[in-house]
Structure formats: C-alpha cells, structure tokens
Coordinates of C-alpha atoms and ligand atoms in Angstrom, one line a residue:
M588 CA 0.0 0.1 0.0
I589 CA 1.8 3.4 -1.2
K590 CA 1.5 5.9 1.6
A591 CA 2.1 9.8 1.6
K592 CA 5.1 10.8 3.6
Y593 CA 4.1 12.4 6.8
P594 CA 6.4 13.5 10.0
T595 CA 4.6 11.0 11.8
D596 CA 7.1 11.1 14.8
K597 CA 6.2 14.7 15.6
F598 CA 2.4 13.8 15.4
Q599 CA 3.0 11.8 18.4
N600 CA 3.4 14.9 20.5
I601 CA 0.3 16.7 19.0
R602 CA -3.2 16.3 20.5
T603 CA -5.3 14.7 17.9
P604 CA -7.4 15.3 16.3
F605 CA -6.1 18.1 14.1
Y606 CA -5.7 19.1 10.7
Y607 CA -2.2 18.8 9.0
Y608 CA -1.5 21.1 5.9
D609 CA 1.4 20.2 3.8
L610 CA 2.1 23.7 2.3
D611 CA 4.6 22.2 -0.1
V612 CA 1.7 20.5 -1.9
L613 CA -0.2 24.0 -1.6
R614 CA 2.6 25.6 -3.3
K615 CA 3.3 22.9 -6.0
T616 CA -0.4 23.2 -7.0
L617 CA -0.2 26.8 -7.2
N618 CA 2.9 26.5 -9.2
E619 CA 1.0 24.3 -11.4
I620 CA -1.4 26.8 -12.4
K621 CA 1.4 29.3 -12.7
V622 CA 3.4 27.4 -15.2
L623 CA 0.5 27.0 -17.7
K624 CA 1.0 30.7 -18.5
L625 CA -2.8 31.2 -18.7
P626 CA -3.9 34.1 -21.0
E627 CA -3.4 37.6 -19.5
N628 CA -7.1 38.1 -19.5
Y629 CA -7.8 34.8 -17.2
V630 CA -8.2 35.9 -13.6
V631 CA -8.4 33.0 -11.0
H632 CA -9.7 33.6 -7.7
Y633 CA -9.9 31.5 -4.7
A634 CA -13.0 30.3 -3.4
L635 CA -12.6 30.9 0.5
K636 CA -15.3 28.6 1.5
A637 CA -13.1 25.7 0.8
N638 CA -10.6 26.7 3.6
V639 CA -9.9 29.9 5.5
N640 CA -6.8 28.7 7.5
P641 CA -4.7 32.0 7.4
A642 CA -1.4 30.0 6.6
L643 CA -3.1 28.7 3.7
L644 CA -4.7 32.1 2.7
A645 CA -1.0 33.9 3.2
I646 CA 0.3 31.5 0.5
I647 CA -2.7 31.8 -1.8
K648 CA -2.7 35.4 -1.7
D649 CA 1.0 35.7 -2.5
A650 CA 0.4 33.6 -5.5
E651 CA -1.8 36.5 -6.6
L652 CA -5.1 34.8 -6.7
G653 CA -8.1 36.9 -6.0
A654 CA -10.8 35.9 -3.3
D655 CA -14.2 34.6 -4.0
C656 CA -16.2 35.2 -0.9
V657 CA -20.0 34.1 0.0
S658 CA -20.2 35.9 3.5
G659 CA -19.2 38.9 5.4
G660 CA -16.9 36.8 7.5
E661 CA -15.1 35.5 4.4
I662 CA -14.7 39.2 3.0
Q663 CA -13.2 40.1 6.4
A664 CA -11.0 37.0 6.3
A665 CA -9.8 37.8 2.7
V666 CA -8.9 41.3 3.6
N667 CA -7.2 40.2 7.0
A668 CA -5.1 37.9 4.8
G669 CA -4.1 40.8 2.6
F670 CA -6.2 40.1 -0.6
P671 CA -6.6 43.7 -2.1
A672 CA -10.4 44.5 -2.0
S673 CA -9.9 45.2 -6.0
K674 CA -9.5 41.4 -6.4
I675 CA -12.6 40.3 -4.1
V676 CA -15.9 39.1 -5.5
F677 CA -18.9 38.4 -3.1
A678 CA -21.6 35.8 -4.0
G679 CA -24.5 34.3 -2.3
V680 CA -28.3 34.0 -2.4
G681 CA -28.8 35.8 0.9
K682 CA -26.6 38.7 1.5
A683 CA -27.5 40.4 4.6
D684 CA -27.4 44.2 4.8
W685 CA -24.6 44.4 7.0
E686 CA -22.6 41.9 4.8
I687 CA -23.4 44.3 1.6
N688 CA -22.6 47.3 3.6
L689 CA -19.1 45.8 4.7
A690 CA -18.4 45.0 1.0
L691 CA -19.2 48.5 -0.1
E692 CA -17.2 49.9 2.5
H693 CA -14.2 47.9 1.4
D694 CA -15.0 48.9 -2.2
I695 CA -14.8 45.4 -3.5
F696 CA -14.5 44.6 -7.1
C697 CA -17.8 43.0 -7.8
F698 CA -21.1 41.8 -6.1
N699 CA -22.5 38.4 -7.8
V700 CA -26.1 39.2 -7.7
E701 CA -28.7 36.3 -7.5
S702 CA -32.0 38.0 -7.5
T703 CA -34.0 41.3 -8.5
A704 CA -34.8 41.8 -5.0
E705 CA -31.0 41.8 -4.2
L706 CA -30.5 44.3 -7.0
E707 CA -32.9 46.8 -5.4
V708 CA -31.4 46.3 -1.8
I709 CA -27.7 46.9 -3.2
N710 CA -28.7 49.8 -5.0
E711 CA -30.3 51.2 -1.8
L712 CA -27.6 50.6 0.5
A713 CA -25.2 52.0 -2.2
T714 CA -27.3 55.0 -2.6
A715 CA -27.0 55.6 1.3
K716 CA -23.1 55.4 1.2
N717 CA -22.9 57.5 -2.0
K718 CA -21.2 54.7 -3.7
K719 CA -21.7 52.7 -6.8
A720 CA -21.8 49.0 -6.7
R721 CA -20.1 46.9 -9.4
I722 CA -22.1 43.8 -10.1
A723 CA -22.3 40.8 -12.2
L724 CA -25.7 39.0 -12.6
R725 CA -25.4 35.5 -11.7
V726 CA -27.2 33.5 -14.3
N727 CA -28.7 30.1 -13.4
P728 CA -27.3 28.3 -16.6
D729 CA -29.5 25.4 -16.2
V730 CA -26.8 22.8 -17.0
A731 CA -27.1 19.5 -15.3
T732 CA -23.8 17.9 -13.7
S733 CA -22.9 14.5 -12.8
T734 CA -21.8 15.5 -9.2
H735 CA -23.6 15.0 -6.0
K736 CA -27.1 16.5 -5.9
Y737 CA -26.1 18.4 -2.7
I738 CA -23.3 20.1 -4.5
S739 CA -24.9 20.8 -8.1
T740 CA -26.0 24.4 -8.4
G741 CA -26.5 25.2 -11.9
S742 CA -29.9 23.6 -12.6
A743 CA -33.0 25.5 -13.1
E744 CA -34.6 24.1 -9.8
D745 CA -31.5 24.9 -7.6
K746 CA -31.9 28.1 -5.5
F747 CA -28.9 29.9 -7.0
G748 CA -28.6 32.4 -9.6
I749 CA -31.2 34.1 -11.7
N750 CA -33.3 32.0 -14.0
R751 CA -33.4 32.8 -17.9
E752 CA -37.1 33.7 -17.7
E753 CA -36.2 36.4 -14.9
L754 CA -33.3 37.7 -16.8
G755 CA -35.4 40.0 -18.8
N756 CA -37.0 41.6 -15.8
A757 CA -33.5 42.2 -14.2
I758 CA -32.5 43.9 -17.4
D759 CA -35.4 46.0 -17.5
L760 CA -34.7 47.2 -13.6
L761 CA -30.9 48.0 -14.1
P762 CA -31.4 51.4 -15.7
T763 CA -33.5 52.6 -13.1
L764 CA -30.9 51.6 -10.3
K765 CA -28.4 54.5 -10.6
N766 CA -26.0 53.1 -7.9
I767 CA -25.3 49.8 -9.7
E768 CA -23.1 49.3 -12.5
L769 CA -23.4 46.0 -14.5
I770 CA -19.9 44.6 -15.3
G771 CA -20.3 40.9 -15.9
L772 CA -22.1 37.9 -15.9
H773 CA -21.3 35.2 -13.3
F774 CA -22.1 31.2 -13.5
H775 CA -21.2 28.3 -11.5
I776 CA -22.6 24.7 -12.1
G777 CA -21.4 22.6 -9.1
S778 CA -18.6 21.3 -7.3
Q779 CA -16.3 18.0 -7.6
I780 CA -16.8 18.3 -11.5
T781 CA -14.3 15.7 -13.1
D782 CA -16.3 15.5 -16.5
M783 CA -15.1 18.4 -18.7
T784 CA -18.3 17.8 -20.8
D785 CA -20.2 19.8 -18.2
Y786 CA -17.8 22.6 -18.6
H787 CA -18.2 22.5 -22.4
N788 CA -21.9 22.8 -22.0
L789 CA -21.4 25.7 -19.7
C790 CA -19.3 27.3 -22.3
V791 CA -22.2 26.9 -24.9
R792 CA -24.8 28.1 -22.6
I793 CA -22.7 31.2 -21.7
H794 CA -22.4 32.0 -25.4
E795 CA -26.3 31.8 -25.7
V796 CA -26.8 34.1 -22.8
Q797 CA -24.0 36.5 -24.0
N798 CA -26.1 36.7 -27.3
F799 CA -29.2 37.1 -25.2
F800 CA -27.6 40.5 -23.8
S801 CA -25.9 41.7 -27.0
K802 CA -29.4 41.7 -28.7
R803 CA -30.4 44.0 -25.9
D804 CA -27.0 46.1 -26.7
I805 CA -25.6 45.0 -23.2
H806 CA -21.9 44.1 -23.3
V807 CA -20.3 43.1 -20.2
K808 CA -16.5 43.3 -19.7
H809 CA -16.4 40.3 -17.1
I810 CA -17.4 36.7 -17.6
N811 CA -17.0 34.7 -14.5
V812 CA -17.3 30.8 -14.6
G813 CA -17.5 29.9 -10.8
G814 CA -15.4 27.0 -9.7
G815 CA -16.1 23.3 -9.3
L816 CA -12.9 21.5 -10.8
G817 CA -12.8 18.1 -9.2
V818 CA -9.8 16.5 -7.4
N819 CA -8.9 12.6 -7.1
Y820 CA -10.1 11.6 -3.7
G821 CA -9.5 7.7 -4.6
H822 CA -5.7 8.2 -5.6
P823 CA -4.2 11.2 -3.7
N824 CA -0.7 9.8 -3.9
H825 CA -0.8 9.2 -7.7
F826 CA -2.8 12.2 -8.5
P827 CA -2.0 15.1 -6.2
I828 CA -2.4 17.8 -8.8
P829 CA -5.9 18.3 -10.2
E830 CA -6.2 18.5 -14.1
F831 CA -6.0 22.2 -14.4
E832 CA -4.6 21.8 -18.0
T833 CA -7.5 20.3 -19.2
Y834 CA -10.0 22.3 -17.3
F835 CA -8.5 25.8 -18.6
K836 CA -8.1 24.2 -22.0
T837 CA -11.8 23.5 -22.2
F838 CA -12.6 27.2 -21.8
R839 CA -9.8 28.4 -24.1
D840 CA -11.3 25.9 -26.8
H841 CA -15.1 26.3 -26.2
L842 CA -15.6 30.0 -24.8
P843 CA -14.8 32.5 -27.3
L844 CA -14.2 35.8 -25.6
R845 CA -15.3 39.2 -27.0
P846 CA -12.4 41.9 -27.6
E847 CA -11.5 43.5 -24.0
Q848 CA -13.2 40.4 -22.0
I849 CA -11.9 39.2 -18.9
L850 CA -12.8 35.6 -17.8
H851 CA -12.7 35.0 -14.2
F852 CA -12.5 31.4 -12.3
E853 CA -13.3 30.7 -8.6
L854 CA -11.5 27.5 -7.7
G855 CA -11.9 26.3 -4.1
R856 CA -11.2 22.4 -3.6
S857 CA -8.9 21.9 -6.5
I858 CA -6.4 24.4 -4.9
V859 CA -6.4 23.1 -1.2
A860 CA -8.0 19.7 -1.1
Q861 CA -4.9 17.6 -1.4
C862 CA -2.7 19.7 0.9
G863 CA -4.7 18.9 4.0
S864 CA -5.3 15.6 6.0
L865 CA -7.1 15.0 9.1
I866 CA -4.8 13.3 11.5
S867 CA -6.5 11.1 14.1
R868 CA -5.5 8.6 16.7
V869 CA -7.3 5.2 17.2
L870 CA -9.1 5.0 20.4
Y871 CA -10.3 1.4 20.4
V872 CA -10.5 -1.6 18.0
K873 CA -13.8 -3.2 18.5
E874 CA -14.9 -6.6 17.3
G875 CA -18.4 -6.6 16.0
T876 CA -20.5 -9.7 15.2
S877 CA -19.5 -9.8 11.6
K878 CA -16.7 -7.1 11.4
N879 CA -14.3 -5.1 13.0
F880 CA -14.6 -1.2 13.9
V881 CA -11.6 1.2 14.3
I882 CA -13.0 3.9 16.5
L883 CA -11.1 7.3 15.9
D884 CA -11.0 10.2 18.0
A885 CA -12.0 12.4 15.0
G886 CA -15.4 12.1 13.9
M887 CA -18.1 13.9 11.9
T888 CA -17.7 17.1 13.9
E889 CA -14.2 17.3 12.4
L890 CA -14.8 16.3 8.8
I891 CA -18.6 16.0 7.9
R892 CA -18.1 15.0 4.2
P893 CA -18.5 11.3 4.5
A894 CA -21.6 11.5 6.7
L895 CA -23.2 14.5 4.7
Y896 CA -22.4 13.6 1.1
D897 CA -21.4 9.7 1.6
A898 CA -17.9 11.2 0.2
Y899 CA -15.1 8.9 -0.1
H900 CA -11.8 9.9 1.6
R901 CA -8.7 7.7 1.4
I902 CA -7.5 6.5 5.0
E903 CA -4.0 5.5 6.0
N904 CA -2.7 4.1 9.1
L905 CA 0.6 5.9 9.4
T906 CA 2.0 3.6 12.1
S907 CA 1.1 0.2 10.8
D908 CA 3.0 -2.0 8.1
K909 CA 1.2 -5.1 9.0
E910 CA -0.7 -7.3 6.8
T911 CA -4.0 -5.6 6.1
E912 CA -7.4 -6.4 7.5
I913 CA -11.1 -5.0 6.7
Y914 CA -12.6 -2.5 9.1
D915 CA -15.4 0.0 9.4
V916 CA -13.9 3.3 10.4
V917 CA -16.0 5.4 12.6
G918 CA -15.8 8.5 14.9
P919 CA -17.0 8.8 18.6
I920 CA -19.9 11.0 17.8
C921 CA -23.7 9.8 18.8
E922 CA -25.0 9.5 15.3
S923 CA -24.9 6.5 13.3
S924 CA -23.9 8.4 10.1
D925 CA -20.5 9.2 11.9
V926 CA -18.8 6.8 9.7
F927 CA -15.8 7.4 7.6
A928 CA -15.5 4.5 5.6
K929 CA -17.3 1.0 5.7
N930 CA -15.2 -2.4 4.7
F931 CA -12.0 -0.6 4.2
E932 CA -8.8 -2.3 4.0
L933 CA -6.2 -0.8 6.3
N934 CA -2.8 -2.3 7.7
K935 CA -3.8 -4.3 10.9
T936 CA -4.8 -1.6 13.4
K937 CA -4.3 -1.1 17.2
R938 CA -5.3 1.2 20.1
G939 CA -2.9 4.4 19.6
D940 CA -2.1 4.0 16.1
I941 CA -2.3 7.2 14.2
F942 CA -4.6 7.7 10.9
A943 CA -4.5 10.4 8.0
I944 CA -7.9 10.8 6.5
R945 CA -6.7 12.1 3.1
T946 CA -7.7 14.9 0.6
A947 CA -9.2 16.9 3.6
G948 CA -7.7 20.3 2.9
A949 CA -11.2 21.4 1.2
Y950 CA -14.5 21.8 3.1
G951 CA -12.9 20.0 6.0
E952 CA -11.9 22.5 8.7
T953 CA -14.3 25.1 7.4
M954 CA -17.4 22.6 8.0
A955 CA -16.2 21.5 11.4
S956 CA -18.8 21.9 14.2
Q957 CA -19.0 21.6 18.0
Y958 CA -21.6 19.1 18.1
N959 CA -21.5 17.0 21.5
C960 CA -19.7 19.9 22.9
R961 CA -16.4 19.2 21.0
Q962 CA -13.7 21.6 20.4
L963 CA -13.1 22.9 16.9
P964 CA -10.1 21.1 15.4
K965 CA -6.6 22.9 15.6
S966 CA -4.2 22.9 12.7
V967 CA -0.5 22.2 12.1
T968 CA 1.3 23.0 9.0
S969 CA 4.5 21.2 7.5
D970 CA 6.5 24.5 7.9
E971 CA 5.9 24.7 11.6
L972 CA 7.2 21.1 12.0
K973 CA 10.2 21.7 9.8
Ligands
LLP2225 N1 -18.1 29.5 -6.8 C1 -19.2 29.4 -6.3 C2 -20.4 30.4 -6.6 C3 -19.8 28.6 -5.4 O1 -20.7 28.3 -5.0 C4 -18.5 27.3 -5.1 C5 -18.9 26.4 -4.2 C6 -17.4 27.6 -5.7 C7 -17.1 28.8 -6.5 C8 -16.0 26.7 -5.3 O2 -16.3 25.6 -5.7 P1 -15.1 24.5 -5.9 O3 -14.0 24.9 -6.5 O4 -14.6 24.5 -4.2 O5 -15.5 23.2 -5.9 N2 -19.2 21.4 0.9 C9 -19.1 20.8 -0.2 C10 -18.8 21.9 -1.5 C11 -19.8 22.8 -1.6 C12 -19.6 23.9 -2.6 C13 -20.1 24.9 -2.6 N3 -19.9 26.2 -3.6 C14 -18.4 19.6 -0.3 O6 -17.6 19.2 0.7 O7 -17.9 18.9 -1.2

C-alpha cells in the first residue's frame, strides 16, 4: 500500500484530532497553475469557503489569486489575509444588509447578484453610502452536472442564480438603479466536477446568454465561470495535482471571448483539497459480530463530508505496516452516520495508531462543528514542523 510521507514522529506529541497541511503540496499546486501561463485576460480567484486557514490564505494571496467570498466573515478573512479589495468578489443568495455594507465599505471588485430583489437592496445601500456598486448578474445556466445532488448548483430548480425567464426583468430594472453598474455575468454549475463535458456545456450556454444580452445592446467586460474543478479522492498519492491544464483548455477551446473581455474562475477544492489531511488517533478496535470497527478520536464534527455526502476519503494507518484487514472506520459522535468508511482495507490496526484521512484540505476545517460539545479542530502546517 503506497502511503504519503508524513512527519509521523512529530505527530506523536500533538493532541489529536488536528488538521495537517502540507504547504509544499499547496505551493506545488499553485505553481502548476502558474506554469500553464494562462492568457492575460484569465483571472483565477480562490473560493475561501473551501478553507480559511490563515497559513493557507497567506500562500494563496502571495500567488496573486483573487478572493471569492460568500459572507461578510469571508470578506473579513480575505481582507485580513491581505487580498486587495480590488480582487474580491462576493456571491451568495442571501446577502444580509451588514454584509453588503461591509463589501461597499471595502469597495470590493464585484457583487455576484442572485435576484432582482437583491439588486434593489444593493442599490439602496449603495445610494445611502453615495457609492456605486459593481455587479455581475449570476445567471442560472440550467446545465446539469454529474456531481452529488447537494453540490450541484446550476440546474433550473436549484436556488442559485437568476433563471433565464427572470433575466429580462433584471435587465429592465437595471437602468432605474442609479448606484449599480453592471460589469459582468456570473455562472457556477457545481462542485467536484471531473467530466469536462459539463464545462463544455456551460461554455455553450454562456455563449447563448451573451447573445441574449448583446441583442439588448448590453456588453459586459467580465465573465465569471465559477469553480467546481474536481480532485482525485481515490488516489491522492498518484494524482495530487488536479487536471488544471484540461480544465482551462476547455474554456480556451469552447468559450470565445469578445474583445477586451476578462474571464474569471473561482476555484476552491482544486487548490486546497490535496494539501490537507485530518490526523486522528485510534481510540479502540472493537470486534463486532461480523466486522471489526476502528474507532477514531476524529468524527463527523471534524470532517462531515462522508456523513453528509457519502463522500469517499482515502484513509491510511501511518503507524502500521502489518498485513491488511477489513474494518469499518468510525468516529466517536453519537450519530449512526458518523462513519468515515465501511469495509475499508487497512494495515492491521491497534489502539494508539495514527491515521491520516486524506484529501481533507477543502471543506474539512471550514465545515467543522462543536456538536457534542467538542472543540473545533486545531491545525498544524508542515512549515511549523520543519
Ligand atoms: N463559486 C461558487 C459560486 C460556489 O458556490 C462554489 C462552491 C465555488 C465557487 C467553489 O467551488 P469548488 O471549486 O470548491 O468546487 N461542501 C461541499 C462543496 C460545496 C461547494 C459550494 N460552492 C463539499 O464538501 O463537497
């Protein structure tokens, strides 16, 4: 069984569970995008919802990515990490007034607006501050994806974006809103997308939507295609770097930009997933009637993805090289769904062994909870252990 290299000796002295971030993997991931030498009119933003750990944000900011935020808290985290406001975009179906005000005060680059009602509120709040808010209309592209239904966002029945039938109303409203400037169109079809046909379909739809706007003599400078590029959860040791090249090429091949147009991307998972692991200690190995359970000190409170989405995360026993056996790997939380994996092949395991749950850098730490009065997980970076 191939395993990743971890400073396991140093883990022995750290209280588990905790998130471990290999910052060299993050740097390498960002460098893979850099060496692609994307066209000058391509701008990559990092979707903070995937991970807001300051150590990671500092590296991502230094790589000159912009920041895609979905709450006032994320805008604050981006500003604190040093992302320039001129590179912050703000999406979300339910922006509260204080969040809109915070974004206006920082003079962020763009609001991705999801309804006509929101347009009116942003206009009202911008007027009160005597400011002009730059906005992109988030269009629901009605493109189906092959990903999990909880993380698919671009179908007509999803709550996100403005439906095509409603677009005309939004366009009619815009000239009456004096403190709003339409600068772009925004799209996002879902997350953990590995089939590039989904993006090809998105490109076709964007082209149609652009024509719809052009016919009404509206020409926008910015097109934002959202995020969603998937990572390889099954084989993080063999495929640590996402398919950036094929992903960007899909847009180069299928999304013709108009003169002076700028294309924006909002990548979350593909930037940070593979650099993070949840490190946990085995509390007990328990023999059931027909199977054996490994009970970890980490549970769904630290990493909810398996319980919530039935998500697969590769699990490695870092302290055993013994023959393999089959186990159910579970957490200590009082919920039957607190299971990381069923019938999973692991090196023979005993109490005290240290486990790594892989590909946990995205939507791991940010989705942690304090259920059962547990403490939020701490984090350690590879740089700290050097
Ligand atoms: N842009 C928008 C408008 C989004 O809604 C999202 C993710 C992204 C960008 C970034 O998508 P990414 O590149 O990370 O796929 N908690 C779920 C994922 C939820 C994604 C929500 N939106 C999970 O653990 O799989």
